[in-house]
Coordinates of C-alpha atoms in Angstrom, one line a residue:
M1211 CA 0.0 0.0 0.0
A1212 CA 1.3 3.4 -0.9
G1213 CA 2.5 5.8 1.8
V1214 CA -0.1 8.1 3.1
F1215 CA 1.0 11.7 3.7
H1216 CA 0.1 15.4 3.5
V1217 CA 2.8 17.9 2.7
R1218 CA 2.8 21.5 4.1
A1219 CA 5.3 23.9 2.4
K1220 CA 7.5 25.9 4.8
T1221 CA 9.3 27.8 2.0
Q1222 CA 8.3 29.1 -1.4
W1223 CA 8.5 27.0 -4.5
K1224 CA 11.6 27.8 -6.6
K1225 CA 12.1 27.6 -10.3
V1226 CA 14.4 24.8 -11.6
E1227 CA 16.6 25.9 -14.5
I1228 CA 16.9 23.2 -17.1
P1229 CA 19.3 23.4 -20.1
T1230 CA 17.3 23.7 -23.3
E1231 CA 19.2 21.0 -25.0
L1232 CA 17.8 18.4 -22.5
L1233 CA 14.3 19.3 -23.7
S1234 CA 14.9 19.7 -27.4
E1235 CA 14.1 16.1 -28.4
A1236 CA 11.0 15.6 -26.3
N1237 CA 7.5 17.0 -26.8
F1238 CA 7.2 19.6 -24.0
D1239 CA 4.9 22.0 -25.9
D1240 CA 2.7 22.6 -22.8
L1241 CA 5.5 22.7 -20.2
I1242 CA 5.5 26.1 -18.4
E1243 CA 8.3 25.5 -15.9
I1244 CA 9.4 23.0 -13.2
Q1245 CA 9.5 24.1 -9.6
E1246 CA 11.0 22.4 -6.5
L1247 CA 10.2 22.6 -2.8
S1248 CA 13.2 22.2 -0.5
D1249 CA 11.7 22.7 3.0
Y1250 CA 8.4 21.1 3.8
E1251 CA 6.6 19.1 6.6
I1252 CA 5.1 15.7 6.1
L1253 CA 1.8 15.2 8.0
Q1254 CA 0.7 11.6 8.5
N1255 CA -2.9 10.7 7.5
D1256 CA -4.7 7.4 8.3
R1257 CA -6.6 7.2 5.0
D1258 CA -5.9 4.4 2.6
H1259 CA -4.8 6.7 -0.2
V1260 CA -2.3 9.4 -0.9
A1261 CA -3.4 13.0 -0.6
L1262 CA -1.1 15.8 -1.4
L1263 CA -2.1 19.0 0.4
L1264 CA 0.0 22.1 -0.4
S1265 CA -0.7 25.0 1.9
S1266 CA 1.4 27.3 -0.3
P1267 CA -0.7 28.8 -3.1
E1268 CA 2.4 29.6 -5.1
L1269 CA 2.2 26.6 -7.4
K1270 CA -1.2 26.7 -9.1
Q1271 CA -0.6 24.2 -11.9
T1272 CA 0.9 20.7 -11.8
P1273 CA 3.3 19.9 -14.6
P1274 CA 1.6 17.9 -17.4
R1275 CA 2.3 14.2 -17.5
P1276 CA 5.0 13.2 -19.9
I1277 CA 3.4 12.3 -23.2
G1278 CA 3.7 8.6 -23.9
G1279 CA 5.3 7.9 -20.6
E1280 CA 4.1 6.3 -17.4
R1281 CA 1.1 8.0 -15.8
V1282 CA 2.2 9.3 -12.4
G1283 CA 0.8 11.7 -9.8
S1284 CA 2.6 14.5 -8.1
F1285 CA 6.3 13.8 -7.3
G1286 CA 6.1 10.4 -9.1
A1287 CA 3.6 8.9 -6.5
P1288 CA 1.3 6.3 -8.0
R1289 CA -2.1 7.6 -9.1
C1290 CA -4.8 6.9 -6.5
L1291 CA -8.5 7.2 -5.7
P1292 CA -9.4 10.9 -5.5
T1293 CA -9.6 12.4 -2.1
T1294 CA -13.1 13.9 -1.7
A1295 CA -14.4 17.1 -0.1
D1296 CA -15.6 14.9 2.8
T1297 CA -12.0 14.3 3.9
Q1298 CA -10.4 17.6 3.1
T1299 CA -12.1 20.9 3.5
T1300 CA -11.4 24.3 4.9
H1301 CA -13.6 26.3 7.2
N1302 CA -15.1 28.3 4.3
M1303 CA -15.7 25.3 2.0
D1304 CA -18.0 23.3 4.3
A1305 CA -21.0 23.8 1.9
W1306 CA -19.3 21.3 -0.5
N1307 CA -19.3 18.5 2.2
N1308 CA -21.0 15.2 1.3
L1309 CA -21.1 16.0 -2.4
G1310 CA -18.2 13.8 -3.3
V1311 CA -16.1 16.6 -4.9
P1312 CA -12.4 15.4 -5.4
A1313 CA -9.9 17.3 -3.3
E1314 CA -8.0 18.4 -6.4
V1315 CA -11.2 20.0 -7.8
L1316 CA -12.2 21.4 -4.4
R1317 CA -8.8 23.2 -4.2
A1318 CA -9.5 24.8 -7.6
L1319 CA -13.0 25.8 -6.6
R1320 CA -11.6 27.5 -3.5
E1321 CA -9.0 29.4 -5.6
E1322 CA -11.8 30.5 -7.9
G1323 CA -13.9 31.8 -5.0
F1324 CA -16.7 29.2 -5.3
T1325 CA -17.3 28.7 -1.6
S1326 CA -20.6 27.0 -2.0
P1327 CA -22.5 25.1 -4.7
T1328 CA -25.3 26.5 -6.7
P1329 CA -28.7 24.8 -6.3
I1330 CA -28.3 22.8 -9.6
Q1331 CA -24.9 21.7 -8.4
A1332 CA -26.1 20.7 -4.9
L1333 CA -28.9 18.6 -6.4
A1334 CA -27.0 17.1 -9.3
L1335 CA -23.6 16.1 -7.7
P1336 CA -24.8 13.5 -5.2
S1337 CA -27.0 11.7 -7.7
A1338 CA -24.3 11.8 -10.4
I1339 CA -21.3 10.9 -8.2
R1340 CA -22.7 8.7 -5.5
D1341 CA -25.6 7.1 -7.2
R1342 CA -24.2 7.1 -10.8
L1343 CA -27.6 8.2 -12.2
D1344 CA -28.2 9.8 -15.5
I1345 CA -29.1 13.5 -15.0
V1346 CA -31.6 15.7 -16.8
G1347 CA -31.3 19.2 -15.4
A1348 CA -33.0 22.5 -16.1
A1349 CA -32.0 25.7 -14.4
E1350 CA -31.9 29.4 -15.2
T1351 CA -29.1 30.6 -17.4
G1352 CA -26.1 31.5 -15.2
S1353 CA -27.0 28.9 -12.6
G1354 CA -23.7 26.9 -12.8
K1355 CA -24.9 24.1 -15.0
T1356 CA -21.4 23.5 -16.4
L1357 CA -19.8 22.5 -13.1
A1358 CA -22.9 20.3 -12.4
F1359 CA -21.7 17.9 -15.1
A1360 CA -18.0 18.8 -15.1
I1361 CA -17.3 17.8 -11.5
P1362 CA -18.9 14.3 -11.8
I1363 CA -16.9 13.8 -15.0
L1364 CA -13.6 14.8 -13.3
H1365 CA -14.4 12.5 -10.4
F1366 CA -15.1 9.5 -12.7
I1367 CA -11.8 10.0 -14.6
L1368 CA -9.8 10.3 -11.4
Q1369 CA -11.3 7.1 -10.2
Q1370 CA -10.8 5.3 -13.5
E1371 CA -7.1 6.3 -13.8
N1372 CA -6.3 4.4 -10.6
S1373 CA -7.5 1.1 -12.1
E1374 CA -6.1 1.4 -15.6
T1375 CA -2.9 -0.3 -16.8
E1376 CA -0.5 1.3 -19.2
E1377 CA -1.9 -0.9 -22.0
D1378 CA -5.4 0.1 -21.2
E1379 CA -4.4 3.7 -21.4
E1380 CA -2.7 3.3 -24.8
E1381 CA -5.8 1.7 -26.3
A1382 CA -8.4 4.0 -24.6
G1383 CA -10.5 6.5 -26.5
P1384 CA -12.1 9.6 -24.9
V1385 CA -13.7 9.0 -21.5
A1386 CA -16.1 11.9 -21.8
L1387 CA -17.8 13.6 -24.7
I1388 CA -19.5 17.0 -24.2
L1389 CA -21.7 18.2 -27.2
E1390 CA -22.3 21.9 -27.6
P1391 CA -24.3 23.8 -30.2
T1392 CA -21.7 26.5 -30.9
R1393 CA -18.0 27.0 -31.1
E1394 CA -18.0 29.8 -28.6
L1395 CA -19.9 27.7 -26.0
A1396 CA -17.6 24.8 -26.5
L1397 CA -14.5 27.0 -25.9
Q1398 CA -16.2 28.5 -22.9
V1399 CA -17.0 25.1 -21.4
K1400 CA -13.5 23.9 -22.0
K1401 CA -12.2 26.9 -20.1
H1402 CA -14.4 26.2 -17.1
I1403 CA -13.4 22.5 -17.0
M1404 CA -9.7 23.3 -17.3
A1405 CA -10.0 25.7 -14.4
A1406 CA -11.7 23.1 -12.2
A1407 CA -9.1 20.4 -13.3
R1408 CA -6.0 22.6 -12.9
H1409 CA -4.6 20.4 -10.1
T1410 CA -5.0 17.2 -12.1
D1411 CA -3.3 16.0 -15.3
I1412 CA -6.6 15.5 -17.1
K1413 CA -6.5 16.8 -20.7
V1414 CA -9.4 18.7 -22.3
V1415 CA -9.6 19.3 -26.1
T1416 CA -12.2 21.2 -28.2
V1417 CA -13.2 19.8 -31.6
V1418 CA -14.8 22.8 -33.4
G1419 CA -14.8 24.4 -36.8
G1420 CA -12.3 27.2 -37.5
M1421 CA -9.3 25.4 -36.0
A1422 CA -6.3 24.5 -38.2
P1423 CA -6.4 20.8 -39.0
Q1424 CA -2.8 20.3 -38.1
K1425 CA -3.3 21.8 -34.6
Q1426 CA -6.5 19.7 -34.2
A1427 CA -4.6 16.5 -35.1
R1428 CA -1.7 17.4 -32.8
L1429 CA -4.0 18.0 -29.8
L1430 CA -6.0 14.7 -30.4
R1431 CA -2.7 12.7 -30.6
R1432 CA -2.3 13.5 -26.9
K1433 CA -5.3 11.3 -26.3
P1434 CA -7.4 13.8 -24.2
E1435 CA -9.8 12.2 -21.7
I1436 CA -12.4 14.9 -22.3
V1437 CA -13.6 16.1 -25.7
V1438 CA -15.8 19.2 -26.0
A1439 CA -17.2 19.3 -29.5
T1440 CA -19.8 20.8 -31.9
P1441 CA -21.6 18.0 -33.8
G1442 CA -20.6 19.1 -37.3
R1443 CA -16.8 19.2 -36.8
L1444 CA -16.9 16.0 -34.6
W1445 CA -18.7 13.9 -37.2
E1446 CA -16.4 15.2 -40.0
L1447 CA -13.4 14.0 -38.1
I1448 CA -15.0 10.7 -37.3
E1449 CA -15.8 10.1 -41.0
E1450 CA -12.1 11.0 -41.8
G1451 CA -11.0 8.2 -39.5
E1452 CA -9.3 10.3 -36.8
D1453 CA -7.8 7.6 -34.5
H1454 CA -8.8 9.0 -31.1
L1455 CA -12.3 10.0 -32.2
T1456 CA -13.1 6.7 -33.9
K1457 CA -13.2 5.2 -30.4
I1458 CA -15.8 7.7 -29.3
S1459 CA -18.4 4.9 -28.9
Q1460 CA -16.4 3.9 -25.8
V1461 CA -17.2 7.1 -24.0
R1462 CA -18.3 6.5 -20.4
Q1463 CA -19.6 10.0 -19.8
L1464 CA -21.9 11.8 -22.4
V1465 CA -23.2 15.3 -22.0
M1466 CA -25.7 17.1 -24.2
D1467 CA -25.6 20.8 -23.2
E1468 CA -28.2 23.3 -24.3
A1469 CA -30.4 20.3 -25.2
D1470 CA -33.4 22.2 -26.5
R1471 CA -31.4 23.7 -29.3
M1472 CA -29.3 20.7 -30.0
I1473 CA -32.3 18.5 -30.9
E1474 CA -34.1 21.0 -33.2
K1475 CA -35.3 19.0 -36.2
G1476 CA -33.2 19.8 -39.3
H1477 CA -30.8 21.8 -37.2
F1478 CA -28.1 19.2 -36.5
E1479 CA -28.2 16.3 -38.8
E1480 CA -24.8 15.2 -37.6
L1481 CA -26.1 14.9 -34.1
T1482 CA -28.4 11.9 -35.0
K1483 CA -25.4 10.2 -36.7
I1484 CA -23.2 10.8 -33.7
L1485 CA -25.8 9.4 -31.3
S1486 CA -26.3 6.3 -33.5
F1487 CA -22.5 5.8 -33.7
I1488 CA -22.1 6.1 -30.0
N1489 CA -25.1 3.8 -29.2
S1490 CA -23.8 1.1 -31.6
N1491 CA -21.7 -0.1 -28.7
S1492 CA -24.6 -1.6 -26.7
S1493 CA -22.5 -3.0 -23.9
N1494 CA -20.9 0.3 -23.2
Q1495 CA -24.3 2.1 -23.5
R1496 CA -25.6 0.2 -20.5
S1497 CA -22.7 1.4 -18.4
R1498 CA -22.5 4.9 -19.8
Q1499 CA -23.6 7.9 -17.7
T1500 CA -25.5 10.6 -19.6
Y1501 CA -26.2 14.2 -18.7
V1502 CA -28.7 16.5 -20.4
F1503 CA -28.7 20.1 -19.3
S1504 CA -30.7 23.0 -20.6
A1505 CA -32.1 26.4 -19.5
T1506 CA -35.6 24.9 -19.8
L1507 CA -37.3 21.5 -19.9
S1508 CA -39.2 22.5 -23.0
L1509 CA -36.8 20.4 -24.9
T1510 CA -38.3 19.9 -28.3
H1511 CA -38.7 22.9 -30.5
S1512 CA -39.4 21.2 -33.8
G1513 CA -39.2 24.3 -36.0
P1514 CA -41.6 25.1 -38.9
Q1515 CA -43.6 22.1 -40.1
R1516 CA -46.6 21.7 -42.4
Q1517 CA -49.4 23.9 -41.3
I1518 CA -52.1 22.2 -39.3
K1519 CA -55.2 23.9 -37.8
K1520 CA -55.4 21.8 -34.7
K1521 CA -53.0 23.0 -32.0
R1522 CA -50.8 20.3 -30.5
K1523 CA -49.4 20.8 -27.1
K1524 CA -46.9 18.3 -25.9
A1525 CA -46.6 17.8 -22.2
S1526 CA -43.2 18.3 -20.6
Q1527 CA -43.0 14.6 -19.7
N1528 CA -43.7 13.5 -23.3
K1529 CA -40.9 15.8 -24.5
L1530 CA -38.6 14.4 -21.9
D1531 CA -39.4 10.8 -22.7
E1532 CA -38.7 11.5 -26.4
L1533 CA -35.3 12.9 -25.6
V1534 CA -34.4 10.2 -23.2
E1535 CA -35.2 7.6 -25.8
R1536 CA -33.3 9.4 -28.5
I1537 CA -30.1 9.7 -26.5
G1538 CA -30.3 6.2 -25.1
M1539 CA -30.4 6.8 -21.4
K1540 CA -30.4 3.9 -19.1
G1541 CA -33.3 3.4 -16.7
K1542 CA -35.0 6.4 -15.1
P1543 CA -32.8 9.5 -15.0
K1544 CA -32.7 12.0 -12.1
V1545 CA -34.8 15.0 -13.2
I1546 CA -33.9 18.4 -11.7
D1547 CA -36.1 21.3 -12.7
L1548 CA -35.1 24.5 -11.0
T1549 CA -36.7 26.8 -13.6
R1550 CA -39.3 29.2 -12.4
K1551 CA -42.7 29.2 -13.9
E1552 CA -41.8 32.3 -15.9
A1553 CA -38.5 30.7 -17.1
T1554 CA -36.6 33.9 -16.4
V1555 CA -34.8 35.0 -13.3
Q1556 CA -36.3 37.2 -10.6
T1557 CA -33.7 39.9 -10.9
L1558 CA -34.7 40.4 -14.6
T1559 CA -37.1 43.2 -15.5
E1560 CA -39.0 42.4 -18.7
T1561 CA -40.6 45.2 -20.8
R1562 CA -41.7 46.0 -24.3
I1563 CA -41.9 49.0 -26.6
N1564 CA -44.6 49.0 -29.3
C1565 CA -43.4 50.8 -32.4
R1566 CA -43.5 50.8 -36.2
L1567 CA -40.8 48.9 -38.0
D1568 CA -39.2 52.2 -39.2
E1569 CA -39.1 53.5 -35.6
K1570 CA -36.9 50.7 -34.2
D1571 CA -33.6 52.5 -34.9
L1572 CA -34.9 55.6 -33.1
Y1573 CA -36.0 53.7 -30.0
L1574 CA -32.7 51.7 -29.9
Y1575 CA -30.7 54.9 -30.2
Y1576 CA -32.8 56.4 -27.4
L1577 CA -32.0 53.5 -25.1
L1578 CA -28.3 53.7 -25.9
R1579 CA -28.1 57.5 -25.4
K1580 CA -30.1 57.6 -22.2
Y1581 CA -28.6 54.6 -20.3
G1582 CA -25.0 53.7 -20.1
G1583 CA -23.6 50.2 -19.5
R1584 CA -23.2 47.1 -21.7
T1585 CA -26.1 46.6 -24.1
L1586 CA -26.6 43.4 -26.0
V1587 CA -28.9 43.7 -29.0
F1588 CA -30.3 40.6 -30.7
C1589 CA -31.5 40.4 -34.3
N1590 CA -33.0 37.5 -36.2
S1591 CA -30.8 37.9 -39.3
K1592 CA -27.2 38.8 -40.3
D1593 CA -28.5 41.4 -42.8
C1594 CA -30.2 43.2 -40.0
I1595 CA -27.0 43.2 -38.0
R1596 CA -25.0 44.5 -40.9
R1597 CA -27.4 47.4 -41.5
L1598 CA -27.4 48.3 -37.8
V1599 CA -23.6 48.3 -37.6
S1600 CA -23.5 50.8 -40.5
V1601 CA -26.2 53.1 -39.0
F1602 CA -24.8 53.1 -35.4
K1603 CA -21.3 53.6 -36.5
L1604 CA -22.5 56.9 -38.0
L1605 CA -24.2 57.6 -34.6
H1606 CA -20.8 57.1 -32.9
R1607 CA -21.9 54.1 -30.8
D1608 CA -19.0 51.8 -31.8
P1609 CA -21.2 48.7 -32.5
L1610 CA -19.5 45.3 -32.4
P1611 CA -21.2 42.6 -34.6
L1612 CA -21.4 38.9 -33.7
H1613 CA -22.9 36.4 -36.1
A1614 CA -22.2 33.0 -37.7
D1615 CA -20.5 34.3 -40.9
M1616 CA -17.7 35.9 -38.9
H1617 CA -14.4 34.1 -38.4
Q1618 CA -14.1 32.6 -35.0
R1619 CA -11.1 34.8 -34.0
Q1620 CA -13.0 38.0 -34.9
R1621 CA -16.0 36.9 -32.9
L1622 CA -13.9 36.2 -29.8
K1623 CA -12.1 39.5 -30.3
N1624 CA -15.4 41.4 -30.4
L1625 CA -16.6 39.6 -27.3
D1626 CA -13.4 40.7 -25.5
K1627 CA -13.9 44.3 -26.6
F1628 CA -17.5 44.3 -25.4
T1629 CA -16.5 43.1 -21.9
E1630 CA -13.5 45.4 -21.6
K1631 CA -15.6 48.7 -21.7
E1632 CA -18.1 49.8 -19.2
T1633 CA -20.3 51.2 -21.9
S1634 CA -20.4 49.1 -25.1
L1635 CA -22.8 47.8 -27.7
L1636 CA -22.9 44.2 -29.1
L1637 CA -25.1 43.4 -32.1
A1638 CA -25.7 39.6 -32.1
S1639 CA -27.6 36.9 -33.8
D1640 CA -28.9 34.0 -31.8
V1641 CA -25.5 32.3 -32.1
A1642 CA -24.6 34.4 -29.0
A1643 CA -27.7 33.6 -27.0
R1644 CA -26.7 30.1 -25.9
G1645 CA -24.7 30.1 -22.7
L1646 CA -21.8 32.4 -23.8
D1647 CA -20.0 33.8 -20.8
I1648 CA -20.5 37.5 -21.2
P1649 CA -20.3 39.0 -17.8
N1650 CA -22.1 42.1 -16.5
V1651 CA -24.5 42.7 -19.3
D1652 CA -26.8 45.5 -18.2
H1653 CA -29.4 45.5 -21.0
V1654 CA -30.7 43.0 -23.5
I1655 CA -32.7 44.5 -26.3
H1656 CA -34.7 42.3 -28.7
Y1657 CA -34.5 44.5 -31.8
Q1658 CA -36.6 41.8 -33.5
V1659 CA -39.0 39.6 -31.6
P1660 CA -37.4 36.1 -31.4
R1661 CA -39.1 33.4 -33.4
T1662 CA -39.2 30.9 -30.6
I1663 CA -39.9 31.0 -26.9
E1664 CA -36.6 29.2 -26.2
N1665 CA -34.7 32.0 -28.0
Y1666 CA -36.4 34.6 -25.9
V1667 CA -35.5 32.8 -22.7
H1668 CA -31.9 32.4 -23.7
R1669 CA -31.5 35.9 -25.0
S1670 CA -32.9 37.4 -21.9
G1671 CA -30.7 35.2 -19.8
R1672 CA -27.6 37.1 -20.9
T1673 CA -28.4 39.7 -18.3
A1674 CA -29.5 39.6 -14.6
R1675 CA -26.9 36.9 -13.9
A1676 CA -25.5 35.9 -10.5
N1677 CA -28.2 37.8 -8.7
K1678 CA -27.5 41.1 -10.4
E1679 CA -30.2 43.4 -11.8
G1680 CA -30.8 43.4 -15.5
I1681 CA -33.5 44.4 -18.0
S1682 CA -34.9 43.0 -21.2
V1683 CA -36.6 45.3 -23.7
T1684 CA -38.5 43.9 -26.7
L1685 CA -39.2 46.2 -29.7
V1686 CA -42.6 45.0 -31.1
S1687 CA -43.7 46.1 -34.5
P1688 CA -47.2 45.3 -35.8
D1689 CA -46.0 42.4 -38.0
E1690 CA -44.3 40.8 -35.0
V1691 CA -47.4 40.7 -32.7
H1692 CA -48.0 37.0 -33.4
N1693 CA -44.6 35.9 -32.2
Y1694 CA -44.9 38.3 -29.3
R1695 CA -48.2 36.8 -28.3
K1696 CA -46.8 33.2 -28.4
I1697 CA -44.1 34.3 -25.9
V1698 CA -46.3 36.0 -23.4
S1699 CA -48.9 33.3 -23.7
E1700 CA -46.4 30.6 -22.8
L1701 CA -44.3 32.5 -20.2
K1702 CA -46.7 35.1 -18.8
Q1703 CA -50.0 33.3 -19.0
G1704 CA -51.1 35.8 -21.7
E1705 CA -50.3 38.9 -19.6
D1706 CA -48.6 41.6 -21.6
L1707 CA -45.1 42.8 -20.7
P1708 CA -45.2 46.3 -19.2
D1709 CA -44.5 49.2 -21.5
F1710 CA -41.0 50.7 -21.1
P1711 CA -41.2 54.4 -20.0
I1712 CA -40.2 56.8 -22.8
Q1713 CA -39.4 60.5 -22.4
V1714 CA -41.1 61.8 -25.5
E1715 CA -39.3 65.1 -25.5
M1716 CA -35.9 63.4 -25.6
L1717 CA -37.2 60.9 -28.3
N1718 CA -38.2 63.9 -30.5
N1719 CA -34.8 65.5 -30.0
L1720 CA -33.1 62.4 -31.3
K1721 CA -35.3 61.9 -34.4
P1722 CA -33.3 64.3 -36.6
L1723 CA -30.1 62.5 -35.7
V1724 CA -31.4 59.0 -36.5
A1725 CA -33.1 60.2 -39.7
L1726 CA -29.9 61.8 -40.9
A1727 CA -27.8 58.7 -40.1
I1728 CA -30.3 56.5 -42.0
D1729 CA -30.3 58.8 -45.0
I1730 CA -26.5 58.8 -45.1
D1731 CA -26.4 55.0 -44.8
K1732 CA -28.9 54.5 -47.6
K1733 CA -27.0 56.7 -50.0
E1734 CA -23.7 55.1 -49.1
H1735 CA -25.2 51.6 -49.4
K1736 CA -26.8 52.2 -52.7
F1737 CA -23.6 53.7 -54.2
K1738 CA -21.4 50.8 -52.9
S1739 CA -24.0 48.2 -54.0
D1740 CA -24.2 49.7 -57.5
K1741 CA -20.4 49.8 -57.8
R1742 CA -20.1 46.2 -56.7
H1743 CA -22.8 45.2 -59.2
N1744 CA -21.0 47.0 -62.1
G1745 CA -17.7 45.5 -61.1
W1746 CA -19.0 42.0 -61.1
L1747 CA -20.6 42.5 -64.5
H1748 CA -17.4 43.9 -66.0
K1749 CA -15.3 41.0 -64.5
A1750 CA -17.8 38.4 -65.9
A1751 CA -17.7 40.0 -69.3
E1752 CA -13.9 40.0 -69.4
E1753 CA -13.8 36.3 -68.3
M1754 CA -16.3 35.3 -71.1
D1755 CA -14.6 37.7 -73.6
I1756 CA -17.8 39.4 -74.6
D1757 CA -18.8 43.0 -75.0
M1758 CA -20.4 44.7 -72.0
D1759 CA -24.1 45.6 -72.4
E1760 CA -24.2 49.1 -70.9
D1761 CA -28.0 48.8 -70.3
L1762 CA -27.2 46.2 -67.6
L1763 CA -25.0 48.6 -65.6
A1764 CA -26.3 50.6 -62.7
D1765 CA -26.1 54.4 -63.0
V1766 CA -23.4 55.5 -60.6
G1767 CA -22.9 58.8 -62.3
S1768 CA -19.8 60.4 -63.9
S1769 CA -16.6 60.8 -62.0
Q1770 CA -17.6 64.4 -61.2
E1771 CA -21.0 63.3 -59.9
Q1772 CA -19.3 60.7 -57.8
E1773 CA -17.0 63.4 -56.3
Q1774 CA -20.0 65.6 -55.6
L1775 CA -21.8 62.7 -53.8
A1776 CA -18.7 62.0 -51.7
S1777 CA -18.5 65.7 -50.8
E1778 CA -22.2 65.7 -49.9
L1779 CA -21.9 62.6 -47.7
N1780 CA -18.9 64.1 -46.0
G1781 CA -20.8 67.3 -45.2
L1782 CA -23.8 65.3 -43.9
K1783 CA -21.4 63.3 -41.6
K1784 CA -19.9 66.5 -40.2
K1785 CA -23.4 67.8 -39.6
L1786 CA -24.4 64.6 -37.9
A1787 CA -21.3 64.6 -35.7
S1788 CA -22.1 68.2 -34.6
L1789 CA -25.6 67.2 -33.7
I1790 CA -24.4 64.2 -31.7
Q1791 CA -22.0 66.4 -29.7
R1792 CA -24.9 68.6 -28.4
P1793 CA -25.9 67.8 -24.9
M1794 CA -29.4 66.4 -24.4
V1795 CA -31.2 68.7 -21.9
Q1796 CA -34.8 69.1 -21.2
A1797 CA -36.8 72.1 -22.4
G1798 CA -37.1 75.3 -20.3
F1799 CA -33.4 75.9 -19.9
S1800 CA -31.6 78.8 -21.6
G1801 CA -27.9 78.9 -21.5
R1802 CA -27.8 82.7 -22.2
Y1803 CA -28.7 83.8 -18.7
P1804 CA -27.9 80.9 -16.3
T1805 CA -27.9 83.2 -13.2
K1806 CA -30.8 85.5 -13.9
T1807 CA -32.8 84.0 -10.9
G1808 CA -30.0 84.9 -8.6
Q1809 CA -28.4 81.5 -8.5
L1810 CA -26.8 79.2 -11.0
V1811 CA -29.3 77.1 -12.9
V1812 CA -28.0 73.8 -14.0
P1813 CA -29.7 72.1 -17.0
K1814 CA -31.5 68.8 -16.1
S1815 CA -30.0 66.0 -18.2
F1816 CA -32.1 63.4 -19.9
T1817 CA -29.5 60.7 -18.9
E1818 CA -30.3 60.5 -15.2
G1819 CA -31.5 57.2 -13.6
S1820 CA -31.3 53.6 -14.7
A1821 CA -33.3 51.6 -17.1
V1822 CA -34.2 49.0 -14.4
Q1823 CA -35.3 51.6 -11.9
E1824 CA -37.4 53.5 -14.3
A1825 CA -39.1 50.3 -15.7
R1826 CA -39.8 49.0 -12.2
G1827 CA -41.2 52.4 -11.1
V1828 CA -43.8 52.2 -13.9
K1829 CA -44.6 48.6 -12.9
R1830 CA -45.2 49.6 -9.3
K1831 CA -47.5 52.4 -10.4
L1832 CA -49.5 50.0 -12.6
K1833 CA -50.0 47.6 -9.6
K1834 CA -51.4 50.4 -7.5

């Protein structure tokens, strides 16, 4: 039996200098540095396994295991069963007792400041770790669902590693597969898991589009225990015969995150193929543990189908049964539903603004000018986002787009820019509505009413996270009333969302600015569009070696007329910039005689107060 000890550091860890020639022939891509501890105290423990407790926080990451070598624990000690939170806690981590959290993970949680589990974690962990049950969980966005499946997976891998031989390890495929609907969410989940596993040698890899094939292959050659993937890219590599992923049917832990979106019909064809491939190993399926997590238990949005007059309303249990059968869960899963009846958090204030379609730009600009903070605006199409980017650049709001056609690097770069500033604007399609870690969003604005109830819930869930206040404002035009009614009928029992309070005077002051910006954008867009059209026709004619039919060309004017247009647009932009610089003050103030009353009169600004406070003030008045 291995020696049983705890180690308490008496001095600081010191960096070990190693000649580079000693490392040149080995694969040490991920090695940061090696540190040594020369003065420490060994504390005896009567448990039947080795537990290494370092009181010094200096060393936050253990060196990675040598690739292709013998699997060893810290300081070469044999890998052992994980110490759990029940045997190793501190005074401020007692809330994690009896949940079976490995000591290595608990240490990481303590460093991250997670002193107590969230409700979904407290309910899921015992059933997953102790009882080995399949889990179906629904909780509000921002409730900690990722750790609710990540901690049991880490616990399982740490246990399994103790019983594996070197031959087993060489032949093993991934232990856990986590399926995510988007690249951004997959990268975010990987980040959270790696933070929780920082004191283990467990490897996590993402399999997503947009990554260089050579880099993807190199990462997979390291035989990661956990694979976080989007269905499309994963199935592509399976079909190509990637060695590690062809063993995916051996996975012992399977997670379907954001399940309601993952199973939309016609949305992820590869998902069905992946599930069939995984379930082809019937013996492994019986021992596999499966997790299904979502922000709601309304798990089957089937999308547009043939029109039928009779309304069908599936009960939640029927939807759940269908999902359980499709994934191949064993027995009866543990169902955890922590969603409120309204499906949105209590700290979220939900409101609406009724307006014409051509007024939406004005109301959006009003909200941005009147209230500071981070504002996340959702649209239903990429074309809508592109137009808003052009208009709101002219209005000096520095909009950041986020949609599926953008390269992954640019999308992540825009997310970083959005979170860096206290006042910022992100224009997003629903690709950003699913679980992305965007902290401290103050306002969510539905520029277009979402087409599904699930999208409304997920969009609104980007704000009011971690018990913070937030507001959701839906701009409803007459042609969107049908979709709006579907949402309030399901979530609010047919009760309308309260009107967001508008200061009409300020709105009227902003009308000329928005109208001018839209006029400039239309003229620029038409000119650029006509130029592109003509350029394409000329290129096609040259390639086919035919004469250009002038009647097919758009009229972009002569060179002189084009110069006049450019000069006109430049003048309009300067005028707009001047209007934007003017302070927004209420009527009744004259700057010519600010002291005529005997004291200094300060103009009252339109930008006082907060959106949440003003909206809740109106709601309280309505209740009275």
